[in-house]
Structure formats: C-alpha cells, structure tokens
PDB file of C-alpha atoms in Angstrom:
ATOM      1  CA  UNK C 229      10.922 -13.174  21.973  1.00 37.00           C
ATOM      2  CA  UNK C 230       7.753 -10.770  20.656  1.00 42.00           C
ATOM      3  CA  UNK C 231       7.002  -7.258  21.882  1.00 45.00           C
ATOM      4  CA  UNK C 232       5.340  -7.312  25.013  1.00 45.00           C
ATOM      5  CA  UNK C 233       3.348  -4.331  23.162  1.00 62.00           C
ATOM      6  CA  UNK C 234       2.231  -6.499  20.610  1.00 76.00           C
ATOM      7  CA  UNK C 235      -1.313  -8.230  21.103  1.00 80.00           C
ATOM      8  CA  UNK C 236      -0.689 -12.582  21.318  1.00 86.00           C
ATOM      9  CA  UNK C 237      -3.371 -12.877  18.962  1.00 88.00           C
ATOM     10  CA  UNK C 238      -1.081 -10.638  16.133  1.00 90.00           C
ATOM     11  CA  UNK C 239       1.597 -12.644  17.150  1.00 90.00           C
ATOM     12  CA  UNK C 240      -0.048 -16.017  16.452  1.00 92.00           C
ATOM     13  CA  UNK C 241      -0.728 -14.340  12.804  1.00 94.00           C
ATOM     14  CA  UNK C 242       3.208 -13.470  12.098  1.00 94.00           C
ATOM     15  CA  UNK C 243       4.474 -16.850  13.234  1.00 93.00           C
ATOM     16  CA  UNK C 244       2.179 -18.988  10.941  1.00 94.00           C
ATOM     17  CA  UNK C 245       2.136 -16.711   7.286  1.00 94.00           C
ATOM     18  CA  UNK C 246      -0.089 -19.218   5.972  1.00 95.00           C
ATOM     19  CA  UNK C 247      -2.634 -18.865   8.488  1.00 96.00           C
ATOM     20  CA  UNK C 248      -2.254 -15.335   8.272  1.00 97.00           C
ATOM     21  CA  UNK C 249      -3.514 -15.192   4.656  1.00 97.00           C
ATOM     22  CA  UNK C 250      -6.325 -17.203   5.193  1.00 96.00           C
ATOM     23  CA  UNK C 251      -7.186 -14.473   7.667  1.00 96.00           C
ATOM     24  CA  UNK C 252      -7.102 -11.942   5.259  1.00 97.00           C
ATOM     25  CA  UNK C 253      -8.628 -13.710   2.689  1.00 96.00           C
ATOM     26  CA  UNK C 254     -11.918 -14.407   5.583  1.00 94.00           C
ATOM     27  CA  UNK C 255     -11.790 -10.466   6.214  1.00 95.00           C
ATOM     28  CA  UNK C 256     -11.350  -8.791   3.038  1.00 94.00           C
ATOM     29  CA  UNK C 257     -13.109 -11.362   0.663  1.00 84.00           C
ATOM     30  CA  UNK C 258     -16.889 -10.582   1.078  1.00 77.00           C
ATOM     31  CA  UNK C 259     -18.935  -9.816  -2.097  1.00 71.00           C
ATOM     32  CA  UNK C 260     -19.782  -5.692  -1.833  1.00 67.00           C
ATOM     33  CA  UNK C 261     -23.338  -4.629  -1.226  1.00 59.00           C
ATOM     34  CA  UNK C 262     -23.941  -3.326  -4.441  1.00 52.00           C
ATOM     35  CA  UNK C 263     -23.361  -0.307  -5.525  1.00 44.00           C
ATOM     36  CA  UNK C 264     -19.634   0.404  -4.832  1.00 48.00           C
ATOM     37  CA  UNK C 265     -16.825  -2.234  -4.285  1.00 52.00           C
ATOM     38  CA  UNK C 266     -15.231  -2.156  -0.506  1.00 50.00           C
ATOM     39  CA  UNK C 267     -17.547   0.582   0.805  1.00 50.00           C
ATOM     40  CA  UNK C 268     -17.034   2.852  -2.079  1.00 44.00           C
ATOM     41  CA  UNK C 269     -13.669   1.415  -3.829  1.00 40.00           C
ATOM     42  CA  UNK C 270     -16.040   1.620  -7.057  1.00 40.00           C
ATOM     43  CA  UNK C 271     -16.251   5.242  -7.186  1.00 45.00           C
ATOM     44  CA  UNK C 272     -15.166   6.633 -10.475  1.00 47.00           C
ATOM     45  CA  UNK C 273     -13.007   9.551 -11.090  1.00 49.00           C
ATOM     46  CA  UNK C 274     -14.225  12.666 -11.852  1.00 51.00           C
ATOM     47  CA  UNK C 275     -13.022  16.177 -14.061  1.00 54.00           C
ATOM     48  CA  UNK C 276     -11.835  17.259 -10.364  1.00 68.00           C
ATOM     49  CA  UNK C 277     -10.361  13.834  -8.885  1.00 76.00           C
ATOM     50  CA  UNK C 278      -8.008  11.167 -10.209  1.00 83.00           C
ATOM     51  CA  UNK C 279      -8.247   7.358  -9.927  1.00 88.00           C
ATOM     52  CA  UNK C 280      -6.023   5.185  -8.915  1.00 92.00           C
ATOM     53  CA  UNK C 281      -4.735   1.983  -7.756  1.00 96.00           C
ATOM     54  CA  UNK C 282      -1.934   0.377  -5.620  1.00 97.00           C
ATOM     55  CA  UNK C 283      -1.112  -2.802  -3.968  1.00 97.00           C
ATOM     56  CA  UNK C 284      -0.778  -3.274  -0.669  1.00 98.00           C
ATOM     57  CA  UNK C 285       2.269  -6.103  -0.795  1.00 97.00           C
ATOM     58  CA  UNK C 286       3.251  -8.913   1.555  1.00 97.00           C
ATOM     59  CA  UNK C 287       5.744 -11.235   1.442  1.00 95.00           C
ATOM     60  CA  UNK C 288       8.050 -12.969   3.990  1.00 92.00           C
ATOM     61  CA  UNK C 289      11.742 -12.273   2.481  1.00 82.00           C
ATOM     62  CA  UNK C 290      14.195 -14.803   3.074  1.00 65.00           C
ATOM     63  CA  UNK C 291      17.058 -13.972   5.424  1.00 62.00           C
ATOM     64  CA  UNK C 292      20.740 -15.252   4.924  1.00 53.00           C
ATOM     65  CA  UNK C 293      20.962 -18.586   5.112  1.00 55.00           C
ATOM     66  CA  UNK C 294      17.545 -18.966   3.445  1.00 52.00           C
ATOM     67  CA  UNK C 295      15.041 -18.929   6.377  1.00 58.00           C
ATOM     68  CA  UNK C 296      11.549 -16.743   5.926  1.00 67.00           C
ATOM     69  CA  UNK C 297      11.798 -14.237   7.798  1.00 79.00           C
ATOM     70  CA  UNK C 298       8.577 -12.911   9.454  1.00 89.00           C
ATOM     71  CA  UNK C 299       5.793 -11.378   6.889  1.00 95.00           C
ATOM     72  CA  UNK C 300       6.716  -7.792   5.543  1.00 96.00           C
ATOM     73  CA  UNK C 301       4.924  -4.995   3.917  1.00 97.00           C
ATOM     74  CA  UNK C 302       6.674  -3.980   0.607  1.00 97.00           C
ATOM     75  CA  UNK C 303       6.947  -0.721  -0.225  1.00 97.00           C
ATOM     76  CA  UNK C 304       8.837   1.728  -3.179  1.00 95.00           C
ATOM     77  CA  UNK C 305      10.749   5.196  -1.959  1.00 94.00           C
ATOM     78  CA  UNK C 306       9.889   7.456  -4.764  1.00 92.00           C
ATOM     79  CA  UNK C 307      12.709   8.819  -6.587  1.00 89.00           C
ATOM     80  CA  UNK C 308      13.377  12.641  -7.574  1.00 84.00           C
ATOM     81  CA  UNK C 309      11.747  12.320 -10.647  1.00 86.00           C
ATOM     82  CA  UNK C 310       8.492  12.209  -9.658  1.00 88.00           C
ATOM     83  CA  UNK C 311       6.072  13.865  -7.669  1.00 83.00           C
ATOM     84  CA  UNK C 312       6.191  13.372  -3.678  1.00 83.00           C
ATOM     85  CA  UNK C 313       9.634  12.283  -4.002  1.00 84.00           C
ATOM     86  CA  UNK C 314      11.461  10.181  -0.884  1.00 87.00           C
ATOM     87  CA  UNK C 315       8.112   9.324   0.368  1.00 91.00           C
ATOM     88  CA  UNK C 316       7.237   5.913   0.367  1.00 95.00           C
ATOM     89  CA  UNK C 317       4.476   4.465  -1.565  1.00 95.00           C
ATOM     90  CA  UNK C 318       2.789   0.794  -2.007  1.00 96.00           C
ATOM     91  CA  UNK C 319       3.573   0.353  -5.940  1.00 96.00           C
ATOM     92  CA  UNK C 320       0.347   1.222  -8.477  1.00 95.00           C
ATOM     93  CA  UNK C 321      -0.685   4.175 -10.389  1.00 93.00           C
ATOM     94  CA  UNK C 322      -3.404   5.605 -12.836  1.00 93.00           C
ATOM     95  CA  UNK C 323      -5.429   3.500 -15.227  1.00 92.00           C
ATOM     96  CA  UNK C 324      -4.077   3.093 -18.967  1.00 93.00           C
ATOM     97  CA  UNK C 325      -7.437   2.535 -21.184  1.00 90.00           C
ATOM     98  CA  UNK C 326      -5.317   1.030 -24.205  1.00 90.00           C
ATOM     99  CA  UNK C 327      -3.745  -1.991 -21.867  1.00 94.00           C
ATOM    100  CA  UNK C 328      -5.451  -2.264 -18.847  1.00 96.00           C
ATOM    101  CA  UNK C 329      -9.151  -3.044 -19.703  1.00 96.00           C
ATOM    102  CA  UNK C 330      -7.329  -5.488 -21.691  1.00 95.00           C
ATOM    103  CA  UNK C 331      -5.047  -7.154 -18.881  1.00 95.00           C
ATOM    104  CA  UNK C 332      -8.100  -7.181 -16.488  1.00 96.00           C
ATOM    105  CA  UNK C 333      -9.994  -9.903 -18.597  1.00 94.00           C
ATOM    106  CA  UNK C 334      -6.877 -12.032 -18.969  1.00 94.00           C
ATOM    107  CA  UNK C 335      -6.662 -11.920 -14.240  1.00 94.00           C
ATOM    108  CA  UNK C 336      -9.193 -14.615 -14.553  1.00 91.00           C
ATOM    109  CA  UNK C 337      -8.051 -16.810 -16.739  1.00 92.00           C
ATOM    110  CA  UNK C 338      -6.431 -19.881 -14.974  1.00 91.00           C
ATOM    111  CA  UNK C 339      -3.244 -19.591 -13.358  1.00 89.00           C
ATOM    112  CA  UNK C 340      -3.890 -15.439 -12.976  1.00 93.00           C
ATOM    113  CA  UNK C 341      -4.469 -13.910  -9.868  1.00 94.00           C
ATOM    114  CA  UNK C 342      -7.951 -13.685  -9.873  1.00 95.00           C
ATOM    115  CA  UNK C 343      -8.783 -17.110 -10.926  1.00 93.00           C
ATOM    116  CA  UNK C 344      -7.312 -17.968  -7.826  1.00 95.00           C
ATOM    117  CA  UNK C 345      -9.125 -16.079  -5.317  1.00 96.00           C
ATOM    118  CA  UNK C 346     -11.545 -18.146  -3.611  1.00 94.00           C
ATOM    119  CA  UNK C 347     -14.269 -15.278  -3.622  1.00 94.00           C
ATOM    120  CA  UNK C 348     -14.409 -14.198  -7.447  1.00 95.00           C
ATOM    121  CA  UNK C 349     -16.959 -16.530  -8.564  1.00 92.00           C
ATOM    122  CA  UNK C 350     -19.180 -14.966  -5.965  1.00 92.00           C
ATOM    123  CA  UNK C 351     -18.235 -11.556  -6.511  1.00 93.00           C
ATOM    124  CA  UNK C 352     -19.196 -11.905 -10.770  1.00 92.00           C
ATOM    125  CA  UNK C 353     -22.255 -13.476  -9.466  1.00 91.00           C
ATOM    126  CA  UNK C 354     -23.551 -11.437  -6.732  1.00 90.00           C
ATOM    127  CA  UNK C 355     -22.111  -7.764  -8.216  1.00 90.00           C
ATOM    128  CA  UNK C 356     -20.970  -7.934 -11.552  1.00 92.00           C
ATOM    129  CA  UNK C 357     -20.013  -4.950 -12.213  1.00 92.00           C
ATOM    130  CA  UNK C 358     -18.356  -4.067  -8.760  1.00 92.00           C
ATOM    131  CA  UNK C 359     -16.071  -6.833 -10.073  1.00 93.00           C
ATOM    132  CA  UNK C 360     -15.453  -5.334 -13.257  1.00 94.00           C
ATOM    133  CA  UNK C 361     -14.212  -2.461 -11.737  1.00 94.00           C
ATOM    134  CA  UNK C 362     -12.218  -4.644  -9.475  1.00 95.00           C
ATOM    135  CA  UNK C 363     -10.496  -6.180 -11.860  1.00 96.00           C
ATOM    136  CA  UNK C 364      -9.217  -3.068 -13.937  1.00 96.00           C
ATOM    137  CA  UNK C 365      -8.162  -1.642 -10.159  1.00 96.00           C
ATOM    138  CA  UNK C 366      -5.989  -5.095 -10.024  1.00 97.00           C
ATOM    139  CA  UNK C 367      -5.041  -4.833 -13.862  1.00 97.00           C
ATOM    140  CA  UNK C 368      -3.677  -1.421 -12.982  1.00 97.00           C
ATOM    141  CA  UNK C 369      -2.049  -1.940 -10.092  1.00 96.00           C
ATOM    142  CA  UNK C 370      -0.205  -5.417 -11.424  1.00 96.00           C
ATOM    143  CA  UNK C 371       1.292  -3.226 -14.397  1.00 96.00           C
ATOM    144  CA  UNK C 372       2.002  -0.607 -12.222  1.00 96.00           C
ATOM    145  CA  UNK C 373       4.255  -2.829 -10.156  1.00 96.00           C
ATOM    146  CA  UNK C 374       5.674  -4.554 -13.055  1.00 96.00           C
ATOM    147  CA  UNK C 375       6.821  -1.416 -14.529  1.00 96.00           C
ATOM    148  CA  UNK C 376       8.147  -0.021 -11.072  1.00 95.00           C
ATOM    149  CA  UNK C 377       9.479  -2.960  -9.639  1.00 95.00           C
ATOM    150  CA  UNK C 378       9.611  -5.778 -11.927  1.00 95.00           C
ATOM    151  CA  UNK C 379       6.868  -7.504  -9.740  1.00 95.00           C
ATOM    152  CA  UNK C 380       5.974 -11.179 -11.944  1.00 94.00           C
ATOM    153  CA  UNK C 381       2.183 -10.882 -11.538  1.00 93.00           C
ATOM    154  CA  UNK C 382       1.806 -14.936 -11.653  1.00 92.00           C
ATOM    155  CA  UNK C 383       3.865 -14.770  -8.327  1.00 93.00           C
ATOM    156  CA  UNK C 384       1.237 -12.255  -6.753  1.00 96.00           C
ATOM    157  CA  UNK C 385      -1.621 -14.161  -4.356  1.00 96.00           C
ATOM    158  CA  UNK C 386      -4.542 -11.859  -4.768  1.00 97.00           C
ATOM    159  CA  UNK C 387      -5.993 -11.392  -0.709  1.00 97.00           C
ATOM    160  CA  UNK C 388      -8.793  -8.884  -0.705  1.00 96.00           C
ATOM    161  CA  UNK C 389      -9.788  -4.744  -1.358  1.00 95.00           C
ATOM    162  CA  UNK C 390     -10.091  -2.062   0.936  1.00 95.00           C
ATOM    163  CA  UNK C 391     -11.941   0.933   0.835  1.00 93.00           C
ATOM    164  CA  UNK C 392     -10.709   3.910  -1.133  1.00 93.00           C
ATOM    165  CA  UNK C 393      -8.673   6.453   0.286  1.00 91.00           C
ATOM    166  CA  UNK C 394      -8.122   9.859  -0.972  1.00 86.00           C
ATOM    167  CA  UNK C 395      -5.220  11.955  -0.713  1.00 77.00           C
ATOM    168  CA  UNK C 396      -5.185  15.488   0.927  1.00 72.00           C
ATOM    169  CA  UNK C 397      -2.559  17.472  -0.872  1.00 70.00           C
ATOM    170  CA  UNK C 398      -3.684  16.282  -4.472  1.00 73.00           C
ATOM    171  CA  UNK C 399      -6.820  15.511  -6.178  1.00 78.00           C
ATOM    172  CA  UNK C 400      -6.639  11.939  -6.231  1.00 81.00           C
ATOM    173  CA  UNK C 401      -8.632   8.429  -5.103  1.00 91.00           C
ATOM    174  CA  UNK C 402      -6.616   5.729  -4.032  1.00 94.00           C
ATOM    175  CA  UNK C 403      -7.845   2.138  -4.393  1.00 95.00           C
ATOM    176  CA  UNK C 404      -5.820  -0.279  -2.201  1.00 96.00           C
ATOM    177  CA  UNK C 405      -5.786  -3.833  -3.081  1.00 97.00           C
ATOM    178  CA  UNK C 406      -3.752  -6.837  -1.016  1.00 98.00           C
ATOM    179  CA  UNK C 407      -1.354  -9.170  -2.260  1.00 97.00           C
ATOM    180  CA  UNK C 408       0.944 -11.759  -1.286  1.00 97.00           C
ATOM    181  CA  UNK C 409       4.059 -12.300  -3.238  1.00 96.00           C
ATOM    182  CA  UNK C 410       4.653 -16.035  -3.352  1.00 91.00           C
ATOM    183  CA  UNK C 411       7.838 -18.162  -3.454  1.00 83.00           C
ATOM    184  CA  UNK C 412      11.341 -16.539  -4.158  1.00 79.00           C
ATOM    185  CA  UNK C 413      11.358 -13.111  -5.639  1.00 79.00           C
ATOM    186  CA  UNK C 414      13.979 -10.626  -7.459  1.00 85.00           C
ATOM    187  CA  UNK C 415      12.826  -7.099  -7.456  1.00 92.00           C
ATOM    188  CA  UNK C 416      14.165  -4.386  -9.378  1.00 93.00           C
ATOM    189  CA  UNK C 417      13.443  -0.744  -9.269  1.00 92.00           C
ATOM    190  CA  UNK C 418      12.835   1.506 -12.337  1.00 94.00           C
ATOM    191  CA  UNK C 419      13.723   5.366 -12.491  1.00 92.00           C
ATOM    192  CA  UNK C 420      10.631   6.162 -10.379  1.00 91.00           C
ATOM    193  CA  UNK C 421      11.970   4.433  -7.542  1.00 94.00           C
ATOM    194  CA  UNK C 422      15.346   5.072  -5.512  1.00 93.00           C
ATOM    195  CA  UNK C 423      14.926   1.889  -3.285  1.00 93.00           C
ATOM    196  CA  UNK C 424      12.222  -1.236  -2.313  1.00 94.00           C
ATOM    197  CA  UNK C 425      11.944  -1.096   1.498  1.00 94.00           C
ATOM    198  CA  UNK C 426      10.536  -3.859   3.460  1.00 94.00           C
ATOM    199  CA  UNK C 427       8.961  -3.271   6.852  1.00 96.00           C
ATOM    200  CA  UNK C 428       8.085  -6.377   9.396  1.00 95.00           C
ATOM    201  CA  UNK C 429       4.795  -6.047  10.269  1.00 97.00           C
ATOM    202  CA  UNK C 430       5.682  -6.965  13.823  1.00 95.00           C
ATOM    203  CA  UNK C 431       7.364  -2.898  13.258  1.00 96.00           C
ATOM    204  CA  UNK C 432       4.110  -1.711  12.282  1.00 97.00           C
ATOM    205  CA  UNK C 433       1.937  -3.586  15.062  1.00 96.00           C
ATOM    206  CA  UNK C 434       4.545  -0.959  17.711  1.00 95.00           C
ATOM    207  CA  UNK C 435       2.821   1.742  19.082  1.00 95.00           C
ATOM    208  CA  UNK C 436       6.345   3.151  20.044  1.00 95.00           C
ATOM    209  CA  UNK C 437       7.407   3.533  16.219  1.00 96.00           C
ATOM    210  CA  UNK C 438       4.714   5.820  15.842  1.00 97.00           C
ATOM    211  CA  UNK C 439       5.247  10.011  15.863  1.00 97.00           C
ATOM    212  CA  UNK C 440       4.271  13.049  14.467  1.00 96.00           C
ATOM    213  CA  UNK C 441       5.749  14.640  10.628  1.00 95.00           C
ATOM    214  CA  UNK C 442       5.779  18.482  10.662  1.00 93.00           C
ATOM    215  CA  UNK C 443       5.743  20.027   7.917  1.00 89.00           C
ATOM    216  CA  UNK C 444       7.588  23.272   6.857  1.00 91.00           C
ATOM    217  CA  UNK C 445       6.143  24.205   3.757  1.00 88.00           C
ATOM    218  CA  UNK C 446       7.958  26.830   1.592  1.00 87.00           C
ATOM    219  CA  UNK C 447       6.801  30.079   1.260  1.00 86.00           C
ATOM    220  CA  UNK C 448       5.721  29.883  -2.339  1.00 81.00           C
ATOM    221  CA  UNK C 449       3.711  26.680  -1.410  1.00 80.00           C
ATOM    222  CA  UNK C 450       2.762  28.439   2.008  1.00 81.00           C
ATOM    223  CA  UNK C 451       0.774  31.161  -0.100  1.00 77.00           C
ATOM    224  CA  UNK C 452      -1.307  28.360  -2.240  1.00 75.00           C
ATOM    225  CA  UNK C 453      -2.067  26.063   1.023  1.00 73.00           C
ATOM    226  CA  UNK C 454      -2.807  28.897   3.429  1.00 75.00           C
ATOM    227  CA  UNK C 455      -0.478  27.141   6.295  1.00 77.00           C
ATOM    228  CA  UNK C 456       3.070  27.172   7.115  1.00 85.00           C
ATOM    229  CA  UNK C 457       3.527  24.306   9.139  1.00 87.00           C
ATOM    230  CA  UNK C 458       1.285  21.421   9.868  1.00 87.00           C
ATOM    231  CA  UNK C 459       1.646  18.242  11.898  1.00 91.00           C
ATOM    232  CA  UNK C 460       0.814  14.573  10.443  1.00 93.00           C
ATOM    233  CA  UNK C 461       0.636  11.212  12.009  1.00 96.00           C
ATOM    234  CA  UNK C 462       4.107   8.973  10.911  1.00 97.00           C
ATOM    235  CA  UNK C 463       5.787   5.663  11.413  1.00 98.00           C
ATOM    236  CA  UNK C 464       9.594   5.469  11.948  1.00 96.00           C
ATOM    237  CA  UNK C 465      11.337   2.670  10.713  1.00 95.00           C
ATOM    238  CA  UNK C 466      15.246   2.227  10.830  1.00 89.00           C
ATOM    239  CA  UNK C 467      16.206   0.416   7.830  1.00 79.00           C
ATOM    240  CA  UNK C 468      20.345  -0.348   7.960  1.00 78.00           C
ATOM    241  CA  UNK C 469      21.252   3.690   8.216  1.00 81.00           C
ATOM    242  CA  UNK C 470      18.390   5.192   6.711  1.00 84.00           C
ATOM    243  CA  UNK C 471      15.394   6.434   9.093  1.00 90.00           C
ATOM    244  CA  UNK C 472      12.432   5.560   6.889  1.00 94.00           C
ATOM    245  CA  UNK C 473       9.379   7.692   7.193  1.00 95.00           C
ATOM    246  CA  UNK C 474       6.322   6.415   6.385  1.00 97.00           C
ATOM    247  CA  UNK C 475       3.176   9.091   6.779  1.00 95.00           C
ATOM    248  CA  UNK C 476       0.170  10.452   4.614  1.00 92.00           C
ATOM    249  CA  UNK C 477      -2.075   8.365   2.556  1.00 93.00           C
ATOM    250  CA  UNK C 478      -0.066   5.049   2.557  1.00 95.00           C
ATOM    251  CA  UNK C 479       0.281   5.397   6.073  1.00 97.00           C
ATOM    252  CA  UNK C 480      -3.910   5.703   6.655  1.00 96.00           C
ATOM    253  CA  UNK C 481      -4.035   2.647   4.083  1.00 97.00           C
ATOM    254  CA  UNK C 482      -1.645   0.866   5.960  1.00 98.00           C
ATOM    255  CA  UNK C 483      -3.387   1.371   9.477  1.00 98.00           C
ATOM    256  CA  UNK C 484      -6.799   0.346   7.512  1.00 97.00           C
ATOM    257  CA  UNK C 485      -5.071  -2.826   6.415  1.00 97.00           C
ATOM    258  CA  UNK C 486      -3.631  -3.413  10.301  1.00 97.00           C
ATOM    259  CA  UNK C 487      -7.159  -2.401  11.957  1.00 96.00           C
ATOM    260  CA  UNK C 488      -9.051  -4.555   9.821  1.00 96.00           C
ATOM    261  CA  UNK C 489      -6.308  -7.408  10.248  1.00 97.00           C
ATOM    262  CA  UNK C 490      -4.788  -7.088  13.557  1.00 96.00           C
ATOM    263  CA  UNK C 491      -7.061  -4.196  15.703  1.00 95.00           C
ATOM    264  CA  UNK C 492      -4.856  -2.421  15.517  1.00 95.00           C
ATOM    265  CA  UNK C 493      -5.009   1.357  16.366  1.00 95.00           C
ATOM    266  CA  UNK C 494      -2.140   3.479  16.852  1.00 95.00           C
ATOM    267  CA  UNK C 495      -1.603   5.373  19.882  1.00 95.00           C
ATOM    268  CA  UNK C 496      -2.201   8.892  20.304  1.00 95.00           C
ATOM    269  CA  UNK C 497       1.099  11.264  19.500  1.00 95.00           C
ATOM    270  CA  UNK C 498       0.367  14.575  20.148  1.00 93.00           C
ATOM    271  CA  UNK C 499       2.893  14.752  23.003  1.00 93.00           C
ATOM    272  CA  UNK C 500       5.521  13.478  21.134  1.00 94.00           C
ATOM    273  CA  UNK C 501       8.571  14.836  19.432  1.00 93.00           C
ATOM    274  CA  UNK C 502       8.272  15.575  15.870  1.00 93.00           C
ATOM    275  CA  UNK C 503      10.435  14.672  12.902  1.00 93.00           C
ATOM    276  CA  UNK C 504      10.978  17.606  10.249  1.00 93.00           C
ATOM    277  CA  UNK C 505      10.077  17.306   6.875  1.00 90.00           C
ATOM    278  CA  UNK C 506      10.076  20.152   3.845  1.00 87.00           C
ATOM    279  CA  UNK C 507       6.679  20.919   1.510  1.00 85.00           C
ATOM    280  CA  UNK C 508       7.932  23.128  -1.650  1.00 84.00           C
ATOM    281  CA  UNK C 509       7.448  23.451  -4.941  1.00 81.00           C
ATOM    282  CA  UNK C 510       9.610  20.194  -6.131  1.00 80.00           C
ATOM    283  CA  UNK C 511       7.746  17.561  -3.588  1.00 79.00           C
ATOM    284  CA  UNK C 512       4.077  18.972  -5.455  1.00 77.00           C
ATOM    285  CA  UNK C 513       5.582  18.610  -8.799  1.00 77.00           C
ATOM    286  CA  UNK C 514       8.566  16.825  -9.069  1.00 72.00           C
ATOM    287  CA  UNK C 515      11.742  17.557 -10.701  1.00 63.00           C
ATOM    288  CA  UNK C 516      14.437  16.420 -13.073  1.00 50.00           C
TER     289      UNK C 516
END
C-alpha cells in the first residue's frame, strides 16, 4: 500500500520502471540551447574551480526470491581515505586527459551508452560541441564508477543531464548525469568506498524523511570558515542498523533529479530536530 504522502502520479512512475525511464528520457533529453549543456553543465573549470562528473544511478535491485524490487537510487559512502568521508556520494570524479577524451569517442560506438540514447543524433547535430563536452562528462563519470564500484558500463542505460551544481565547502563543479543500470548487477566497492547504499525512491518522494544536519565544526576549521555551527537540509534513511545521512551537494542534485521527475519539493524543516554531524580538519582533507 503507497504513502498517502506520496503524489498518485509518482506512484504510477515506481510501479511501471519502464515507463518511468521513458519519462526521464522525455524530460532530460532535449538538445541545449547553445552555449552550455543543461543550463550551464558545459561550463569549464577554471584556476579557482574544479570539474567534475558523477552519475546519478537507478536500478531496481532484486529482492530474495528474485522479484524487482521498486526503482532505487545508488549511491557510494565514502571511506576514510578520502576527503568528506561517511558522506554519501553518487559515484564519478575529475576528468583524466590521458583516458577519458579517449573513452568518450568509443560511448558512441554501437552497443555503448550513448549510441543508445534516443537524443544523441540530435544533440551532435543541433550543438556539437555541447555534446562533446557531454560525452567526456559521461566518459568520466563511467570510469569513475568502474574504478569505485566495478559498475560494467555496457549495463548502464544513459537517461539524460542536469544542470551543474557546485559545492559550498570546496571549489568544485559538479556535473550530474542519469543512468539506469540494466539487468542483474554485482557491485563491488574499492578502497574509496566503505559501502554501496541503495535508497527506494518511494524514501526520497517522503517529506517526513527529511531534517536538518548541524554542523559542529572544529575549532581549527571554525577559524578558516568564520562559523561554528551551521544548519543544512538532510534526508534520513534507515538502512538495516545504520541511519544513513544523505545532505549537501548530492542531496540538492538529488532533489533536482526528483523536482524535475516527480515535483517534487521537500518540505520546509526549520522546526525540526536536528541530527549532529562533526566539520574538522580530517572530513576537508581526508586521512589515512
């Protein structure tokens, strides 16, 4: 039985996956108006600001037994060894010049992602370079989540871009592209990655899940940030007997990818309890 607080229209969407992606592909398939792909997703990175580029992953895992379950978002808890560490993160990274310019010309030959999205014909046509520039954002990504989560990029269904997003603690653009990982799947984290969590979208799609993340920031930290504590939007997610805590950047690409999708907007927090989380010196820059 579905959330009452769930509009029937989403609903329809995660009962039929296959008419879901067709939705997708309908919203987030149109050809740029040049310059700039998805409002801006061409931008180029800069002395001052980093590029880079992530998938935003679907799939419907299969329960016990076999069944589908209902279509997930797929996302990577970053380990210790890495910057941000425990937050969780759609899998992608920065652009590697030797491999990926290389990588993004083979996406459209046949059987590749790209020359099986129904809109890249039109998008070489109408902006060529805008789909340059999308391909090296997929190139990246796809090796990104190969090397992260040994993600087979011939199982990926390529669905759409969405604008750029940048990130407020670091100097960095985020380029979010949507996949669909198709048939059965294995995935296996690397070091970067303590665990692949999956979250029903029907979860996301509940204004109830939704709080605010405060931020304690350390002292050392407090002195280069000029704040000691400062409030962000988040989404709670119980997953077995870990709380997961999803907040930040992902979280606004996320709730991009579920306004655009779904409508959906989520609900205003600011008289709700908080959950606690710690800003220092080893969340900036990572540690060993």
């Amino acid at each position: 039985m579905s959330s009452p607080a769930i509009d029937e229209s989403a609903v329809r969407l995660l009962e039929d996956p296959e008419g879901l992606q067709r939705h997708i592909l309908k919203v987030l398939g149109a050809p740029p108006r040049c310059p700039g792909v998805a409002e801006g997703a061409g931008a180029v990175a800069t002395d001052d600001l980093v590029s880079s580029s992530v998938l935003v992953l679907l799939c419907c895992p299969l329960q016990q037994g076999g069944h589908e379950r209902e279509p997930c978002l797929i996302l990577n808890r970053r380990s210790r060894k890495v910057k941000q560490a425990g937050d969780l993160c759609c899998p992608g990274g920065t652009t590697e010049q030797g491999v990926d310019p290389i990588f993004a010309r083979l996406l459209s030959l046949p059987g590749f992602p790209l020359s099986r999205w129904p809109h890249w014909r039109r998008w070489k046509r109408t902006c060529p370079e805008e789909a340059a520039e999308l391909a090296l954002h997929l190139a990246t990504c796809m090796r990104e989540s190969w090397e992260e989560m040994r993600l087979n990029p011939l199982r990926v269904r390529f669905l759409g871009v969405l604008p750029p997003e940048r990130l407020v603690l670091f100097p960095r653009l985020i380029h979010p592209l949507v996949g669909w990982i198709e048939g059965r799947h294995r995935l296996k984290p690397n070091w970067e990655v303590t665990r692949i969590v999956s979250i029903p979208l029907r979860s996301l799609l509940d204004p109830s899940a939704y709080t605010r993340y405060r931020l304690y920031v350390d002292p050392q930290v407090a002195a280069k940030l000029n704040r000691t504590t400062q409030d962000f939007l988040c989404f709670l997610y119980q997953d077995g007997v870990d709380v997961e805590v999803l907040w930040g950047a992902t979280l606004r690409i996320v709730l991009l990818f579920l306004e655009k999708i779904f409508g959906f907007t989520p609900p205003d927090v600011s008289s709700r309890p908080f959950v606690p989380g710690i800003l220092d010196e080893a969340y900036l820059n990572g540690r060993l």
